[in-house]
Structure formats: C-alpha cells, structure tokens
Amino acid sequence: MISSNSKVILEVRNLSASVAGIEILKGINLTVRSGEVHAIMGPNGSGKSTFSKVLAGHPGYTVTGGEVLFEGQNLLELPPEERARNGVFLAFQYPIEIPGVSNSAFLRLTYNTQQAHRGGEELDPLEFHDFIQEKCKIVEMDPRFLDRSVNEGFSGGEKKRNEILQMAVLDPRLAILDETDSGLDIDALRIVASGVNKLMTPDNAVIMVTHYQRLLNYITPDFVHVMRRGRIIKTGGKELALELETRGYDWVDDEYQRAADAHGRATAKGSASAAGAGRAGAASA
Amino acid sequence: MSAVMKAPDVRDEYLASLAPDTNALAGAGSDWLNALRAEAAACVNSLPYPTTHDEEWRFTDFGLLRKTVFASAADISPEVSLTDIAPFVLPESAKSRLVFINGIYAPHLSAGANLPQGVVMSNLAAGLSSHDAVIRAHLAQQLNFHNEAFAALNTSHISDGALVLIAKDTVCPAPIHLLFIATGATADTPQASYPRCLIIAEAGSTCALIEDYVCLNSGVYFTDAVCEITIGENAVVEHTRLQRESHSAFHMAYGAVALARGSNYTAHNIAFGARISRHDLRITQNGEAAQCTLNGLALISGRQIADTHTVMDHAQPNGQSTQLHKCIADGGAHAVFNGKIFVRKDAQHTHAAQQSRNLLLSNKARIDTKPQLEIFADDVKCAHGATVSQLETEEMFYLNSRGLSPLTARNLLIYAFAEEIVDRIPVTSLVKQLSKTLSEQIMEHT
Ligand SMILES: Nc1ncnc2c1ncn2[C@@H]1O[C@H](COP(=O)(O)OP(=O)(O)OP(=O)(O)O)[C@@H](O)[C@H]1O
Ligand SMILES: [Mg+2]
C-alpha cells in the first residue's frame, strides 16, 4: 500500500528506554508512513512489547534517549490518553480484564471521549447500539460479548478479537498490534486478520508484532523488521519473514554483529571506545 | 468473652443518660415487654461504654458520639410528606412499604396492599395487639443484648418498630421496604432513634426485605438499630441492608439471624453513609444444610469510619456460607472488616468461603481487615482470603490507552469494584438508584 505521496505518521529516532533501571530499548529507528504495514519480529524478550508500550505511553517505562514524532508532533511529551485521542492504538499482547465494567458501556465511553476530542458527534446508547453492531461484524464478534464485563472470563482468542473490535471503534491513525495472532485459532486468525485489512486505509498504518509467518499470509507487510536485544537489527520486505521462518534468528544476529564490528573498526579511529554501531548511536543521542 | 473480664462497676453515665427514664418504661406496653425493656435498661446502666481497649472495638473509636447530647426522637414528629421521601421510594415496593420517621412509625407514608393472606407487614406496636404471642416468642431472642451496651440500649427503648411475619409456605411477591428516615438537623437537640425490626419467615416461605436507613437533611443524629430475623425450615430470605445516613451521623446496628434446617439467607450489606458506623451481624445455622450468602460493601471517604463485624456460626452439618465483603476507603477514611466463621464440632461437611477485598484510594485512608476462622469439626472445607490493593497501574494504563483520562479511568475502576456488589441486589430500581449514588459519590471525592 506504499504510495509516493504518503505522509510520515511515525518517526522513531534512536529511541532508548528502561524499566526498573534496566535498559531494554537501545536505540530504535523506525519510520512508518500512511498506508504501510510494518511487521516486527524477534525472539522472546527482545523488547517488542516494551517498544509497543513505550509508544502508547506506559508509565512504567522511562525513555532515556531519542525521540518519537507522531504526525510531526512530539509523542513522548503526551500522556497515554492524549496519544490515544490523537490516534495511537495499542492492541495488548495480554489484554486485562475489567470486572464490573460492561464491554458496551466501555466501548461507548471510549468512542464518545474520542469523538469529543475530534469534534465529532457523540452517540447515545441507542445510536451506539447500531454503530457497534456494524463494528462487531468486522471481527465477526458475537454481540453477546458486549453485555459482558470487559474481557472478563474471555478466552485468550476472544480477548484478542475484542482488542480489534476496540480498534474498529476508535479508528486509529496508527495501530500497534502486539501479538494479536497469538491465542487465535485458525479460523479466528483469518477473521481477525481480514478485520484488520478492512480497517486499513491509505491514511492509517499498522505495526504488527508477531512471531509467525501465518499472520503475514493474511496481512501482507510492506516491511519486516527484526528486533533483537532492544534494537532493530534488520529490515526487509515480506520475504524476510519467510526466511526467518526457515532459518531462525541467529544468522541475522551474526550478520548484524559482523556489520557492527566493521562499523566499529571504521569509527574506532575517531573514538576511544568502539563498542559498535548501536552503542555509538545511543551515545550521540 | 471480653465481658467476663470486665469489672462489675463499669456503669457509664453517658450511656445511662441515653436509657429511657423509668416513668416512660412503666406505662409502655404489656407486662412482658415492660420487663424486657427494664432488663435491657438495667444492662445499659451497668455495661461499660465500648472503647478501643476492647478487642471487638479495637479499630473503631466511638468516643466522638459521647461528645454529643442526644434527645430521644420519640418526642418530635416533624411533618414529612410523600414528596419528601420520593427519592427513596421503590416502585417494586410501592405497596409493601413501612416508613419510620426518626424511628417512629409514619402510617401516612407507609403502604400495604395486595399482600397475600400469610403476610403480616405492620408496625410492631400494632402487631403487639394482634400477634402478642409470636412477638413475645421472638423479640430479643436471637440477639443477646446482655453484653452489648448499644443492643441493650435499643432494646430498652422498644415501643415500636417493623414487624414482618411470613406464614408457612407463603411467598411474599414484592420486596418489603423498611424505610427508616432521619430528619437530620431539624430539631434543636440532636436526636437519637432506636429502630427495631422483627422478621419471622416461617417454614417454606419466601421473602425479600430492604432495610434502609436514609436521611432527609444532613446533620448530627444517632441511629441505634437492631434487626432480628428468624428463618424457618426451607424458608428463603433475601435481605438488603442500606446504610446511607448523613455523613455527620452516628450509626450503630446489630443484626441477628437464625436459620433452621435447609433454609437460605442472602444478605446485601451496603454502607455509604454516617460519620462513624458500626454493623454487627451474627448469623447462626441452627439447622442442618442451611445456606448463607453474604455480600458487603462499604464505600467511604473524608473522615468517615465504617466498621463491619460479621459472625457466621455453622452449628449444624452440611451448611454452606459464601461471603464477599468489599471496602473502599478514600481521603482519610477508615474501613474495618472483621469476619468470623465458626464451624462447631457437629458441623461436619460445612463449606465456608470468605473473601475480603479492599481498595485503598489515598495514602491517608486506612483499611483493617481481619478474617477469623475457628474450626472445631474435622471434615469441612473452609477458605478465606483478604486483599488490600490500590488501583492497578496496568488497569489504569489500559483505560488511559483507550483515551480515558486518569480521573475517568479511576472513577470507572472504583465504580466497577463497587458495582460487583450492588449488582447482586435483587431489586432493579434500587440497583439503579445505588449505581447513581455510587457514581455521584465517587465523582464527589475526586
Ligand atoms: N517491568 C519489568 N521489569 C523488569 N524487566 C522487564 C520489565 N518489563 C520488561 N522487562 C524485560 O524486558 C525485556 C523485553 O521484554 P518484552 O516484553 O518487551 O519482550 P518481547 O519482545 O515482547 O517478548 P515476547 O516475544 O516474549 O513477547 C525482557 O527481558 C523482559 O524481562
Ligand atoms: Mg511481547
């Protein structure tokens, strides 16, 4: 979906972040334009969810360097609710349960909050009822889930589906889907993926964190990034995901290390410490 | 237990000043009732005033009460109209309502119609002429007032109250609303009232009750209430108790419930109001295979104190009890929950589960929760758990990440926490009413 006149939605420059004093993200660079689908893959613990949550503004993570521009605006200075209202949406890897809050009331509250912010029309419960029925169709969600408490007692797959329903309601500019495919059965994966495809427009963009190629069979990425130890160590097209599926991650790492070493030797001449590209990059931030 | 250790000479002048004078006692009613009241008055005159030195009162200092002189409300009958009480009226109980103003029966506000033959819903004074024997057999029988100064005080004041009798195998089709209204700061002297409820559900009967304490005006007053419930074999009673007094009021209450074989009792105890409140509830399964469900919620803020003490006494085999009590304390409020479960030697195959879940909303608020299990039978299943938590960062973030402000997110989470209990109340209009109060109350304190 890349087109020549597409706008930059997200610009991540040399982003580093820590949690509980441990540095997790160590200089991430990423540019996302409207209409694009980016996949982020990488081993467990490499920092994919951390990156997602830092973008959404989780208070537990401290940004220690770099910058993030969302539609040209400094995203990092905004609290999470304002990021959301401006169009950032995170579909959680582990959506939480909120007993006592009905799903439909919650969806309406978030929708109307969003509308108030955008200067759009707010919906009363009746109007919202019709609106949400249509949205449910996108992810083929049984409307009975609307009467239950948010995610309470939902199966893993049902929770993921509910996340995409929220995406459908909030119509974000940038959706970050953190392992939305995990927990979905074969049919559900196809349905949810086709839901995401329906929500894609030339004006919005998606970052998908995933471990498996099968999601990418349904949602074709324009870029595939490999994250390892808090860095994006390789970026390729959709064929990279296929290659990762057969070869694993170690070769990417080896390749990266060799490049870093070469880069390190090159830059060492001008610097006392030659610890590699990432580190040099972080130090300059 | 603690009474044994008390010195004999512990008469408390303040307590004694609240007891009715002997002249008033003499001409009150039938001989047996006069004797009962005199006996209770004697207790009031000889019992100590509870202090935080007593184990059972460790967390709740009622000392503030004694700084105020209260006049017995019986002398005052302010005009209250149906319009005044409209906010509390429940459509479900439009024809099954007893209203008391400052503890005094208000026939013009009460409504009883279309109730089945087997249902007696009346004020106690009227009931005494028609149902003397059954009242005599039950009044002050479930509740031991000899060691409890405020239960004795209430008993010494009995002249009227609410009486509900559900005859054998009778199903009462509408919930019975016992509405106790305090007029608050209308009188020169702060008033004390002594509401009394006597509920008898005979074998095989079914009924729902709403025991409701409200106020028309804010202000300092004192409610000292007692409610006794006797549940016959296989009878079913669902009892909603609402304490929504003025935030300057004092509320002291005792409940005693006795269950016969195979009977079922469900309680919803909601406490939003009062400056200082205390609710002591003792439930005894006197018959086999009785079942109890106890839901509790205290939502307080500012300088409120709300203390709930429950005793679930499994005295017979095959009984069940499930209890979920929640406290939410904001500001400088202090919530207390003490939940005892006894499983007596004979009470084999008892299933008892108790959960105390608490939400602490400010670092100046305080919650003391104490589950206590005393098990004397060997083949039983008992579980209890207590948690005190703050609003979860992950929950807050989830809601913020959907665009909700921290304030909205906070209110929503508090509301949801409380609503789990409110939702269990079987009267739809009341759930709506309380949900509204709940959201107002939550908003007010943010
Ligand atoms: N609150 C925390 N305290 C300590 N360590 C943390 C915390 N949050 C994340 N981490 C660590 O940061 C690293 C990255 O975690 P993250 O969840 O971002 O990985 P991930 O790439 O999403 O992994 P997965 O594929 O398993 O979902 C892990 O080593 C994790 O243990
Ligand atoms: Mg992850």
mmCIF file of C-alpha atoms and ligand atoms in Angstrom, chain A residues 19 22 24 43-50 61 93 179 211, ligand 1:
data_model
loop_
_atom_site.group_PDB
_atom_site.id
_atom_site.type_symbol
_atom_site.label_atom_id
_atom_site.label_comp_id
_atom_site.label_asym_id
_atom_site.label_seq_id
_atom_site.Cartn_x
_atom_site.Cartn_y
_atom_site.Cartn_z
ATOM 1 C CA VAL A 19 12.313 -0.305 33.083
ATOM 2 C CA ILE A 22 17.355 -1.934 33.189
ATOM 3 C CA ILE A 24 15.584 -2.568 27.339
ATOM 4 C CA PRO A 43 12.912 -13.582 19.828
ATOM 5 C CA ASN A 44 11.205 -13.593 23.198
ATOM 6 C CA GLY A 45 12.389 -10.818 25.434
ATOM 7 C CA SER A 46 13.904 -8.770 22.619
ATOM 8 C CA GLY A 47 11.836 -5.695 23.523
ATOM 9 C CA LYS A 48 8.876 -5.795 21.115
ATOM 10 C CA SER A 49 6.201 -5.302 23.764
ATOM 11 C CA THR A 50 8.363 -2.746 25.526
ATOM 12 C CA TYR A 61 8.934 2.684 31.218
ATOM 13 C CA GLN A 93 -0.426 -8.784 23.999
ATOM 14 C CA GLU A 179 0.886 -10.485 19.035
ATOM 15 C CA HIS A 211 6.246 -14.488 15.912
HETATM 16 N N1 LIG C 1 8.737 -4.390 34.377
HETATM 17 C C1 LIG C 1 9.846 -5.050 34.018
HETATM 18 N N2 LIG C 1 10.806 -5.332 34.914
HETATM 19 C C2 LIG C 1 11.932 -5.999 34.548
HETATM 20 N N3 LIG C 1 12.146 -6.417 33.309
HETATM 21 C C3 LIG C 1 11.234 -6.158 32.379
HETATM 22 C C4 LIG C 1 10.035 -5.468 32.658
HETATM 23 N N4 LIG C 1 9.318 -5.352 31.530
HETATM 24 C C5 LIG C 1 10.037 -5.954 30.566
HETATM 25 N N5 LIG C 1 11.176 -6.436 31.074
HETATM 26 C C6 LIG C 1 12.205 -7.175 30.355
HETATM 27 O O1 LIG C 1 12.434 -6.527 29.139
HETATM 28 C C7 LIG C 1 12.743 -7.474 28.140
HETATM 29 C C8 LIG C 1 11.859 -7.235 26.941
HETATM 30 O O2 LIG C 1 10.549 -7.599 27.252
HETATM 31 P P1 LIG C 1 9.368 -7.512 26.196
HETATM 32 O O3 LIG C 1 8.123 -7.877 26.888
HETATM 33 O O4 LIG C 1 9.416 -6.185 25.563
HETATM 34 O O5 LIG C 1 9.791 -8.636 25.175
HETATM 35 P P2 LIG C 1 9.058 -9.147 23.870
HETATM 36 O O6 LIG C 1 9.978 -8.944 22.755
HETATM 37 O O7 LIG C 1 7.725 -8.555 23.760
HETATM 38 O O8 LIG C 1 8.955 -10.702 24.167
HETATM 39 P P3 LIG C 1 7.810 -11.773 23.784
HETATM 40 O O9 LIG C 1 8.070 -12.165 22.401
HETATM 41 O O10 LIG C 1 8.063 -12.898 24.719
HETATM 42 O O11 LIG C 1 6.501 -11.130 23.980
HETATM 43 C C9 LIG C 1 12.562 -8.839 28.752
HETATM 44 O O12 LIG C 1 13.819 -9.351 29.120
HETATM 45 C C10 LIG C 1 11.736 -8.550 29.980
HETATM 46 O O13 LIG C 1 12.000 -9.467 31.000
#
